[in-house]
mmCIF file of N, CA and C in Angstrom:
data_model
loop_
_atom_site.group_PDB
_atom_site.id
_atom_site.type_symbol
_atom_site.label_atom_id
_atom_site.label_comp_id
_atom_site.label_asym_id
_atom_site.label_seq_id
_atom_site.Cartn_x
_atom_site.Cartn_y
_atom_site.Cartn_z
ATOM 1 N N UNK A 14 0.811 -1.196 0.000
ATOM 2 C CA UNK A 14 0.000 0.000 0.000
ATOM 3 C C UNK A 14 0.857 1.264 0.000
ATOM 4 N N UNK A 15 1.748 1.523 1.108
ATOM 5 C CA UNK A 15 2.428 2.389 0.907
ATOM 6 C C UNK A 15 3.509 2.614 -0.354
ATOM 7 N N UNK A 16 3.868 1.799 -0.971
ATOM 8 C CA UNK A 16 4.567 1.648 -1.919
ATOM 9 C C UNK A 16 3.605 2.320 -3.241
ATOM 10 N N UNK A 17 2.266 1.957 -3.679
ATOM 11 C CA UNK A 17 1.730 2.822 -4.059
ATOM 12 C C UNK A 17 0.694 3.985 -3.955
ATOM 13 N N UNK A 18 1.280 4.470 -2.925
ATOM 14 C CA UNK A 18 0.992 6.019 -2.022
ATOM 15 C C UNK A 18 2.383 6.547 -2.457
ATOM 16 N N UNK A 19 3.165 5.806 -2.684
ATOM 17 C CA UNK A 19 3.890 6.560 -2.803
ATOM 18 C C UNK A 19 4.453 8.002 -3.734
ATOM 19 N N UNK A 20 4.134 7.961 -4.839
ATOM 20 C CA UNK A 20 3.811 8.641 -5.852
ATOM 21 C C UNK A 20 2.659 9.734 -5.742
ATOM 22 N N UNK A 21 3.067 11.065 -5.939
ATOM 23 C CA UNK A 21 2.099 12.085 -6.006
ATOM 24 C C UNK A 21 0.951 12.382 -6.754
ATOM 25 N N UNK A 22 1.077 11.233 -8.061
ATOM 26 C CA UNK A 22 0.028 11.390 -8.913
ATOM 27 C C UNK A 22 -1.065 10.288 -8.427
ATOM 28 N N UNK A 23 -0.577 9.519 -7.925
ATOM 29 C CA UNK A 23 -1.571 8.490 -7.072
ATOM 30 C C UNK A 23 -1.661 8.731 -6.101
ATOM 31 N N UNK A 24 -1.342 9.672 -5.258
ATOM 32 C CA UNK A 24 -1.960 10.207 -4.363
ATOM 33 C C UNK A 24 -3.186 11.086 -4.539
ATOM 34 N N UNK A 25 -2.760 11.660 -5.714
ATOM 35 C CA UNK A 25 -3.670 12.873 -5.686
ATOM 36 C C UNK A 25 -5.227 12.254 -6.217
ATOM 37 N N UNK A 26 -4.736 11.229 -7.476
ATOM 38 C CA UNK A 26 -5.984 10.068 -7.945
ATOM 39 C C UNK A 26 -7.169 9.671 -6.492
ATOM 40 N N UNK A 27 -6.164 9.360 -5.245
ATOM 41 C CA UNK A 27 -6.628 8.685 -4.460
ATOM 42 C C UNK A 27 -7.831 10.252 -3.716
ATOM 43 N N UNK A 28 -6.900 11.105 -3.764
ATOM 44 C CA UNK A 28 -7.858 12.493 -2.970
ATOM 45 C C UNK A 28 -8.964 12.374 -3.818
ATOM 46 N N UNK A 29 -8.695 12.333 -4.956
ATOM 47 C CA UNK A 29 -9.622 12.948 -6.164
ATOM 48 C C UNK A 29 -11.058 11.875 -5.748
ATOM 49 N N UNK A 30 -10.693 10.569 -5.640
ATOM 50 C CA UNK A 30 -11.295 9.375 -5.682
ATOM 51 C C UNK A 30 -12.081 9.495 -3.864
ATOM 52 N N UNK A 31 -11.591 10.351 -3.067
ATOM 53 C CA UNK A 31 -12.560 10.389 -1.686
ATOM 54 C C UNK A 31 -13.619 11.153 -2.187
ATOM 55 N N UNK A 32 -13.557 11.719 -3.271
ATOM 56 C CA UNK A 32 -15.104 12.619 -3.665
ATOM 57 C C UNK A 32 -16.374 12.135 -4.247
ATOM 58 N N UNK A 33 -15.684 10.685 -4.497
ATOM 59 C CA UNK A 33 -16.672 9.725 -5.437
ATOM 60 C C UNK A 33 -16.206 9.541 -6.286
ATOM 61 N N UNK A 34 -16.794 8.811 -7.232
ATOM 62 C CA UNK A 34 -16.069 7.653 -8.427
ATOM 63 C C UNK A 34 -15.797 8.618 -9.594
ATOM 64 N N UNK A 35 -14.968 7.992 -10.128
ATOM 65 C CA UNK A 35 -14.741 9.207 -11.380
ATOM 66 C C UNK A 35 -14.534 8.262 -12.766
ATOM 67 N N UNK A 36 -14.656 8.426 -13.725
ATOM 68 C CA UNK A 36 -13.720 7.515 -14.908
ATOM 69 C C UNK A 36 -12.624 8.144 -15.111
ATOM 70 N N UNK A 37 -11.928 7.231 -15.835
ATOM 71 C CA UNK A 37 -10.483 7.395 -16.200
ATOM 72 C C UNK A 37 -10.107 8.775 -16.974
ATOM 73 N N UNK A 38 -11.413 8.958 -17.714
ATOM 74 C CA UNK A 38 -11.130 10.783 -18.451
ATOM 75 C C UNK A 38 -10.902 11.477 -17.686
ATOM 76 N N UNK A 39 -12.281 11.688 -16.019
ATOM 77 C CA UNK A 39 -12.033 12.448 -15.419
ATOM 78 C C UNK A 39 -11.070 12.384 -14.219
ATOM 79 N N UNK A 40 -10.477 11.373 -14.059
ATOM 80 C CA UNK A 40 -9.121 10.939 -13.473
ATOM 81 C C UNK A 40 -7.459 12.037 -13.607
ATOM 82 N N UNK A 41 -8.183 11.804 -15.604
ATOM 83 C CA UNK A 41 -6.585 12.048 -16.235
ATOM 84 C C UNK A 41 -6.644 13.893 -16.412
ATOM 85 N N UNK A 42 -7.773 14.328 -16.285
ATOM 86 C CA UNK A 42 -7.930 15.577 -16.538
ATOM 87 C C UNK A 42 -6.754 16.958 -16.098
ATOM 88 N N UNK A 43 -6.739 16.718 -14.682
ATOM 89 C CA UNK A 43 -6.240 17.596 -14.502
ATOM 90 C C UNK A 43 -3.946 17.330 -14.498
ATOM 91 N N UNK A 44 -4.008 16.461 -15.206
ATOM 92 C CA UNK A 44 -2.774 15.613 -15.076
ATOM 93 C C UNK A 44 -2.330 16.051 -16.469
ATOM 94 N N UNK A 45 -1.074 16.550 -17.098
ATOM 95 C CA UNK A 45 0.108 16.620 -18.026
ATOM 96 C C UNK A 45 0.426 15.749 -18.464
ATOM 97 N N UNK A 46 -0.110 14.144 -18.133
ATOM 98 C CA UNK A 46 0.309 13.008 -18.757
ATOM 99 C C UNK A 46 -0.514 12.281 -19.380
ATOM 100 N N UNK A 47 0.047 11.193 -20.029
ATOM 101 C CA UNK A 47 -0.991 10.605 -21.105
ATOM 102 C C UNK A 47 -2.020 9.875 -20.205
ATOM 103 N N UNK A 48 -2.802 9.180 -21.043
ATOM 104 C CA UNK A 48 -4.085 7.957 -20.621
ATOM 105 C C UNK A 48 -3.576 6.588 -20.264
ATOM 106 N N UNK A 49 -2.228 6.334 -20.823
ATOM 107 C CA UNK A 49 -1.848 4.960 -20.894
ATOM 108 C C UNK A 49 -0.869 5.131 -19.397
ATOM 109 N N UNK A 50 -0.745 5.925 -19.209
ATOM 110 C CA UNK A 50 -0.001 6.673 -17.748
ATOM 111 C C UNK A 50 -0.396 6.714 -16.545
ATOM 112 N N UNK A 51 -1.919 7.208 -16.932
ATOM 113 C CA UNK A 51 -3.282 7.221 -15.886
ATOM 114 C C UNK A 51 -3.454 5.870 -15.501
ATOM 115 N N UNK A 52 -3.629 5.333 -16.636
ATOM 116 C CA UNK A 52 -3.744 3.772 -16.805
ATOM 117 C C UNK A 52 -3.288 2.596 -15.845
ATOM 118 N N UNK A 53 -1.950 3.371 -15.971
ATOM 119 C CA UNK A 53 -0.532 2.365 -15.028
ATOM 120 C C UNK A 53 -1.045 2.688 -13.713
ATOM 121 N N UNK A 54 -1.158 4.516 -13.040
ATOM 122 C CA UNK A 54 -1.279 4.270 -11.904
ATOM 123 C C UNK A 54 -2.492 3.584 -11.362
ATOM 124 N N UNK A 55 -3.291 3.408 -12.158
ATOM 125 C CA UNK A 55 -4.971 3.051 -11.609
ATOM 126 C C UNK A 55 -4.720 1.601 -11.511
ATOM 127 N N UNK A 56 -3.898 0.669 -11.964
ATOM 128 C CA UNK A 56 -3.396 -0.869 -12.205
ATOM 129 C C UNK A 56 -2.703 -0.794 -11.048
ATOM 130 N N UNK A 57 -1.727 -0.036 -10.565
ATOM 131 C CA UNK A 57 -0.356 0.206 -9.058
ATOM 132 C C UNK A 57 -1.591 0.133 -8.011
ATOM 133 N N UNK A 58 -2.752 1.485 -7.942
ATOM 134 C CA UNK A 58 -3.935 1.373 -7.018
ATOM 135 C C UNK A 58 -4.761 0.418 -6.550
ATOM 136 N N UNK A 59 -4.942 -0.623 -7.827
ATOM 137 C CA UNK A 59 -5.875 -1.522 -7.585
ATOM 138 C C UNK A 59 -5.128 -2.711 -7.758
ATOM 139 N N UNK A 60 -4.118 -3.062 -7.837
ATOM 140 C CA UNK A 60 -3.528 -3.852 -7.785
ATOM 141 C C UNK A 60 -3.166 -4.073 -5.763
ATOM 142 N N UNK A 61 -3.061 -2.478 -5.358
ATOM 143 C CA UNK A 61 -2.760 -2.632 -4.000
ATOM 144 C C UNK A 61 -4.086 -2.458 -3.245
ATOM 145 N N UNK A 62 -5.408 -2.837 -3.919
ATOM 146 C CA UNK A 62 -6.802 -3.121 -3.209
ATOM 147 C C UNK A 62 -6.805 -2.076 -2.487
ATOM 148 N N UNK A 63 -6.717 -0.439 -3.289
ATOM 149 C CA UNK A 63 -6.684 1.121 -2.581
ATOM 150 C C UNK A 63 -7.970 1.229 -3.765
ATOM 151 N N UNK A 64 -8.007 0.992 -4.852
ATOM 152 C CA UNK A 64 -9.416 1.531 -5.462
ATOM 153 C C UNK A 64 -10.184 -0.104 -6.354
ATOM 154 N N UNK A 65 -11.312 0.124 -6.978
ATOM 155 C CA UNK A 65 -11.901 -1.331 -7.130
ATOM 156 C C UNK A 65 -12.431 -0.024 -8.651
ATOM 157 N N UNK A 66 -12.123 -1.170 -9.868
ATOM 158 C CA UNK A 66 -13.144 -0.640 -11.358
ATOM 159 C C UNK A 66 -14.298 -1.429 -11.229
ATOM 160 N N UNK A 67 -15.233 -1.025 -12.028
ATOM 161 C CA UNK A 67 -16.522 -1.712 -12.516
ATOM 162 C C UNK A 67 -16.598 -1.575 -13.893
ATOM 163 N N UNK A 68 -17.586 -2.256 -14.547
ATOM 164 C CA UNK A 68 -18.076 -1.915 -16.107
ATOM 165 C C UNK A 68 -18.740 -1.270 -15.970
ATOM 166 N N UNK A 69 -19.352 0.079 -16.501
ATOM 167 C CA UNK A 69 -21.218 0.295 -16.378
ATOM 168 C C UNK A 69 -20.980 0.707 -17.609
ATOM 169 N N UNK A 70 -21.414 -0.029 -19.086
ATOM 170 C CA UNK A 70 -21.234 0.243 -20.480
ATOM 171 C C UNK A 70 -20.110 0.387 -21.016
ATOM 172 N N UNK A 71 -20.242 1.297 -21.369
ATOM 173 C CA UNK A 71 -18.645 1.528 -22.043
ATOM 174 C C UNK A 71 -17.804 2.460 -21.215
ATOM 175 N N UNK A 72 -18.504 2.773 -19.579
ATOM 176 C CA UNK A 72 -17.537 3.692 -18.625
ATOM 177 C C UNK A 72 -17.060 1.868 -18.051
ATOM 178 N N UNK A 73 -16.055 3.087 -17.200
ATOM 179 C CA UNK A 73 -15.278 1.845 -16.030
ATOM 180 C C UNK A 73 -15.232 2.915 -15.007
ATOM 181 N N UNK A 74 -15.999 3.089 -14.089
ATOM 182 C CA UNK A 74 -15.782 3.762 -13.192
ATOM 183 C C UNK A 74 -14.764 3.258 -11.768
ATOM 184 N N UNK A 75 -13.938 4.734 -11.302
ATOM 185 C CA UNK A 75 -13.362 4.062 -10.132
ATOM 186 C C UNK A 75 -13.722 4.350 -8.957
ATOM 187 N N UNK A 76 -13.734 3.372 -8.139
ATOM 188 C CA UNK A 76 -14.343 3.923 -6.422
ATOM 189 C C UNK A 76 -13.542 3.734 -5.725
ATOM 190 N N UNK A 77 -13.062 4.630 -4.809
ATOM 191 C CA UNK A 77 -11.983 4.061 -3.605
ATOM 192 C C UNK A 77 -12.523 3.100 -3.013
ATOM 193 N N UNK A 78 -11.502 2.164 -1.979
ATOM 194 C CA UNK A 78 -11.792 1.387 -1.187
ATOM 195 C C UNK A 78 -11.499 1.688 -0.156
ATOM 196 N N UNK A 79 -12.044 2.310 1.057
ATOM 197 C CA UNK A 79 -11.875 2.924 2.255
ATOM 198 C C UNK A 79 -11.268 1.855 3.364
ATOM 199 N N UNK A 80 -11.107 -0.094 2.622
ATOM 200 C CA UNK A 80 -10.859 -0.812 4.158
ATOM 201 C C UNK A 80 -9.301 -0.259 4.306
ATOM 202 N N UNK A 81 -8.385 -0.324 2.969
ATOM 203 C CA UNK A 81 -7.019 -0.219 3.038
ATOM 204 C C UNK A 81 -6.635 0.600 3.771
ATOM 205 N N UNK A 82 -7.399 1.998 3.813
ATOM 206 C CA UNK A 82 -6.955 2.976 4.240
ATOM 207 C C UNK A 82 -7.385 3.172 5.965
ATOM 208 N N UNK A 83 -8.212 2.142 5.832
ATOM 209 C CA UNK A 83 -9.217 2.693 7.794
ATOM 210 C C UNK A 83 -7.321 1.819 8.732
ATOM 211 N N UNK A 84 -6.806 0.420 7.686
ATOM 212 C CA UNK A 84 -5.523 -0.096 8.079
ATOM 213 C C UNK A 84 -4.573 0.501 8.524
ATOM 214 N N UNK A 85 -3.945 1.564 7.143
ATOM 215 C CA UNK A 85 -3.120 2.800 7.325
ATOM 216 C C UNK A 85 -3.167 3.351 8.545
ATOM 217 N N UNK A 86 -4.681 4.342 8.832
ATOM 218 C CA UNK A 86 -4.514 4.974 9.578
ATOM 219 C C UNK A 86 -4.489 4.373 11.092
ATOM 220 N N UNK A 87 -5.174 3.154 11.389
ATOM 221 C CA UNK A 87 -4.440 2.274 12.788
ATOM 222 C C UNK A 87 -2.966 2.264 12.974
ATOM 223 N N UNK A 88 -2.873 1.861 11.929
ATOM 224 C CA UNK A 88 -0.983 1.296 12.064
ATOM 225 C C UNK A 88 -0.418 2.918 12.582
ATOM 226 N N UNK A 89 -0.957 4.012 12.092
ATOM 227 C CA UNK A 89 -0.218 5.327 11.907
ATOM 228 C C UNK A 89 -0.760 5.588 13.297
ATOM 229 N N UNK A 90 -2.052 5.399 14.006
ATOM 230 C CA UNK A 90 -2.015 5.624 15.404
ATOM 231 C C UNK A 90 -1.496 4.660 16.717
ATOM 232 N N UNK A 91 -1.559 3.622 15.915
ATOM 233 C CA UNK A 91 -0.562 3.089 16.771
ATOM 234 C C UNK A 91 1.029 3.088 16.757
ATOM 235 N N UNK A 92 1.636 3.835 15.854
ATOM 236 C CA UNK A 92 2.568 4.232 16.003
ATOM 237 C C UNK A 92 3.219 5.306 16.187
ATOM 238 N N UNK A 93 2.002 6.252 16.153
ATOM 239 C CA UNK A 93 2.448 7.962 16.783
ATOM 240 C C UNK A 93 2.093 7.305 18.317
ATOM 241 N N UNK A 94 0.906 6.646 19.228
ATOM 242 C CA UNK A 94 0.991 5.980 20.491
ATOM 243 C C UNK A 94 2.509 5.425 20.777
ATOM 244 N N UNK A 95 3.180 4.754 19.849
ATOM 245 C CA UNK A 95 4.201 3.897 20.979
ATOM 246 C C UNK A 95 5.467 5.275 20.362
ATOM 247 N N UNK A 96 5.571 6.018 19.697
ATOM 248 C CA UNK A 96 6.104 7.201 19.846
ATOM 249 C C UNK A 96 6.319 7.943 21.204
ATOM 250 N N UNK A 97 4.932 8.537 20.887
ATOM 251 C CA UNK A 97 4.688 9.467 22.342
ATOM 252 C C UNK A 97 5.184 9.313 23.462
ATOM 253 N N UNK A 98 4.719 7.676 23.660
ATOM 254 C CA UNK A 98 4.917 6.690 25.388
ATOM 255 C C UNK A 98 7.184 6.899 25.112
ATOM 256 N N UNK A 99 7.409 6.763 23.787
ATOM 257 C CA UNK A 99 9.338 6.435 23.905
ATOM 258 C C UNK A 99 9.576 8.060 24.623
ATOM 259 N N UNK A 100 9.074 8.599 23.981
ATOM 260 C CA UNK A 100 9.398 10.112 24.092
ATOM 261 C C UNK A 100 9.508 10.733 25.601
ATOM 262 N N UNK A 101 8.438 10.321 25.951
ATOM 263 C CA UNK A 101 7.687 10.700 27.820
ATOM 264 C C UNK A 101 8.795 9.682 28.287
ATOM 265 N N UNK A 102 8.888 9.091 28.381
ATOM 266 C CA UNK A 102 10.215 8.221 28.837
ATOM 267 C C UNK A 102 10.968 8.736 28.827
ATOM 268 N N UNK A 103 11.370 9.389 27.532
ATOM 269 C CA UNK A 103 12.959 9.926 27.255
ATOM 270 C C UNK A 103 12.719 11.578 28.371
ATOM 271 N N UNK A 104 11.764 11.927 27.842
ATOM 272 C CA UNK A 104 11.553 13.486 29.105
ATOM 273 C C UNK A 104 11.956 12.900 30.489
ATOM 274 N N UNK A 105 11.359 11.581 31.134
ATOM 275 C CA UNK A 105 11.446 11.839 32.216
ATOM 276 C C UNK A 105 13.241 11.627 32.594
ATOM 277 N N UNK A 106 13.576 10.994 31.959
ATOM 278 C CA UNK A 106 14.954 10.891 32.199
ATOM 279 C C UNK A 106 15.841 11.678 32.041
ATOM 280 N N UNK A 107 15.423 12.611 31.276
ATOM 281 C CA UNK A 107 16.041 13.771 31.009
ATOM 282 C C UNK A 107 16.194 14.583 32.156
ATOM 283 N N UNK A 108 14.816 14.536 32.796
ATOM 284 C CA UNK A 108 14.360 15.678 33.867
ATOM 285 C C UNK A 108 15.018 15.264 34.881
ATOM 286 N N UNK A 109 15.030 13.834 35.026
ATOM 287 C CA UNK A 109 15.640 13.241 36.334
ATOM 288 C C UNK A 109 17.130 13.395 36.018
ATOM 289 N N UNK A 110 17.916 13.178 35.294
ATOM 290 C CA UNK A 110 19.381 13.220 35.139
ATOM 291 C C UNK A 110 19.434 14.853 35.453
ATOM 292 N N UNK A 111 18.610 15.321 34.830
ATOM 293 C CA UNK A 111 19.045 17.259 34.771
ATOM 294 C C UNK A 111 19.307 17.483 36.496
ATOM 295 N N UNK A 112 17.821 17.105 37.176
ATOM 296 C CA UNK A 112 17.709 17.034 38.737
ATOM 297 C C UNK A 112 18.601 16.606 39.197
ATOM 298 N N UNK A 113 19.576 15.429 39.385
ATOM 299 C CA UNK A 113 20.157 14.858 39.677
ATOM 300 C C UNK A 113 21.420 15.543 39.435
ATOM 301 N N UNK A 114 21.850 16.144 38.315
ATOM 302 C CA UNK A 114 23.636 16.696 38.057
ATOM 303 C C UNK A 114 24.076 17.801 38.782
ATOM 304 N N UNK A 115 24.538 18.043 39.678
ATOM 305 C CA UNK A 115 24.920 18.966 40.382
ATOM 306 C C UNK A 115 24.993 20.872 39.438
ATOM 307 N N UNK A 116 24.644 21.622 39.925
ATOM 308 C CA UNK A 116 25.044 22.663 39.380
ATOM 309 C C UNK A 116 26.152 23.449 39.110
ATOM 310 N N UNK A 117 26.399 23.614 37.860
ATOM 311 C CA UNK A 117 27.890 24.377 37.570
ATOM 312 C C UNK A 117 28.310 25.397 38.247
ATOM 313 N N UNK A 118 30.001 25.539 38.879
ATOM 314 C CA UNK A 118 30.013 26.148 38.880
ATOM 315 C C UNK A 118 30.852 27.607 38.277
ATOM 316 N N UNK A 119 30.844 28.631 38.777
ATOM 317 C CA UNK A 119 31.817 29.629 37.931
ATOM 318 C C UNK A 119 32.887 29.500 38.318
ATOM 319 N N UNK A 120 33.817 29.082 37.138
ATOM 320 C CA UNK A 120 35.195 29.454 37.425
ATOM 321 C C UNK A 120 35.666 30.975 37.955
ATOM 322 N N UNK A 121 37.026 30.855 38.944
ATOM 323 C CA UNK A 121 37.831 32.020 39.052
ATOM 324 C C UNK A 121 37.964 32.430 37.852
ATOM 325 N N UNK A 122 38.047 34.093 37.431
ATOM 326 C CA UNK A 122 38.334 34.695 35.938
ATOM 327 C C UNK A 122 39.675 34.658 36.485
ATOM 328 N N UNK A 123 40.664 34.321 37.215
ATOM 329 C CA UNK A 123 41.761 35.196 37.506
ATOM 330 C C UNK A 123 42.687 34.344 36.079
#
């Protein structure tokens, strides 16, 4: 998944795609690159079960898939959590060593 997040144009596919389904025209629209381009990243997306196509005639519409991402964002709170908890650890030891070191003092200028 993260591997294809990784890329800015599939990222942005993916923003585009929280607004509701789009086809591949209106995918490629606001993009400088070709269709066969669009193409690739929408194959990288759904290949990593981040968006799902359908037929409806001669569209193929795309819809995000919101389970991949509800994943992401666990993993990402459980790892800003065991962050936080290293961190508060590291403060308190800090605070306690600081408490603990005697205070400097001034040397004679002589």
């Amino acid at each position: 998944m993260f591997a294809a997040l990784s890329d800015p144009t599939r990222r942005a596919i993916v923003r585009r795609l929280a607004d509701g389904e789009a086809t591949v025209l209106e995918l490629a629209e606001p993009f400088p690159i070709s269709l066969p381009a669009i193409s690739r990243h929408l194959k990288v997306l759904e290949s990593a079960g981040l968006i799902s196509r359908s037929r409806n005639g001669q569209h193929r519409p795309c819809r995000l898939r919101p389970e991949p991402l509800t994943e992401i964002v666990g993993w990402a709170e459980h790892t800003t959590t065991a962050w936080e908890q290293r961190l508060d650890r590291l403060e308190a030891h800090l605070r306690a060593t600081t408490a603990a070191s005697p205070n400097p003092t001034t040397k004679d200028p002589r």
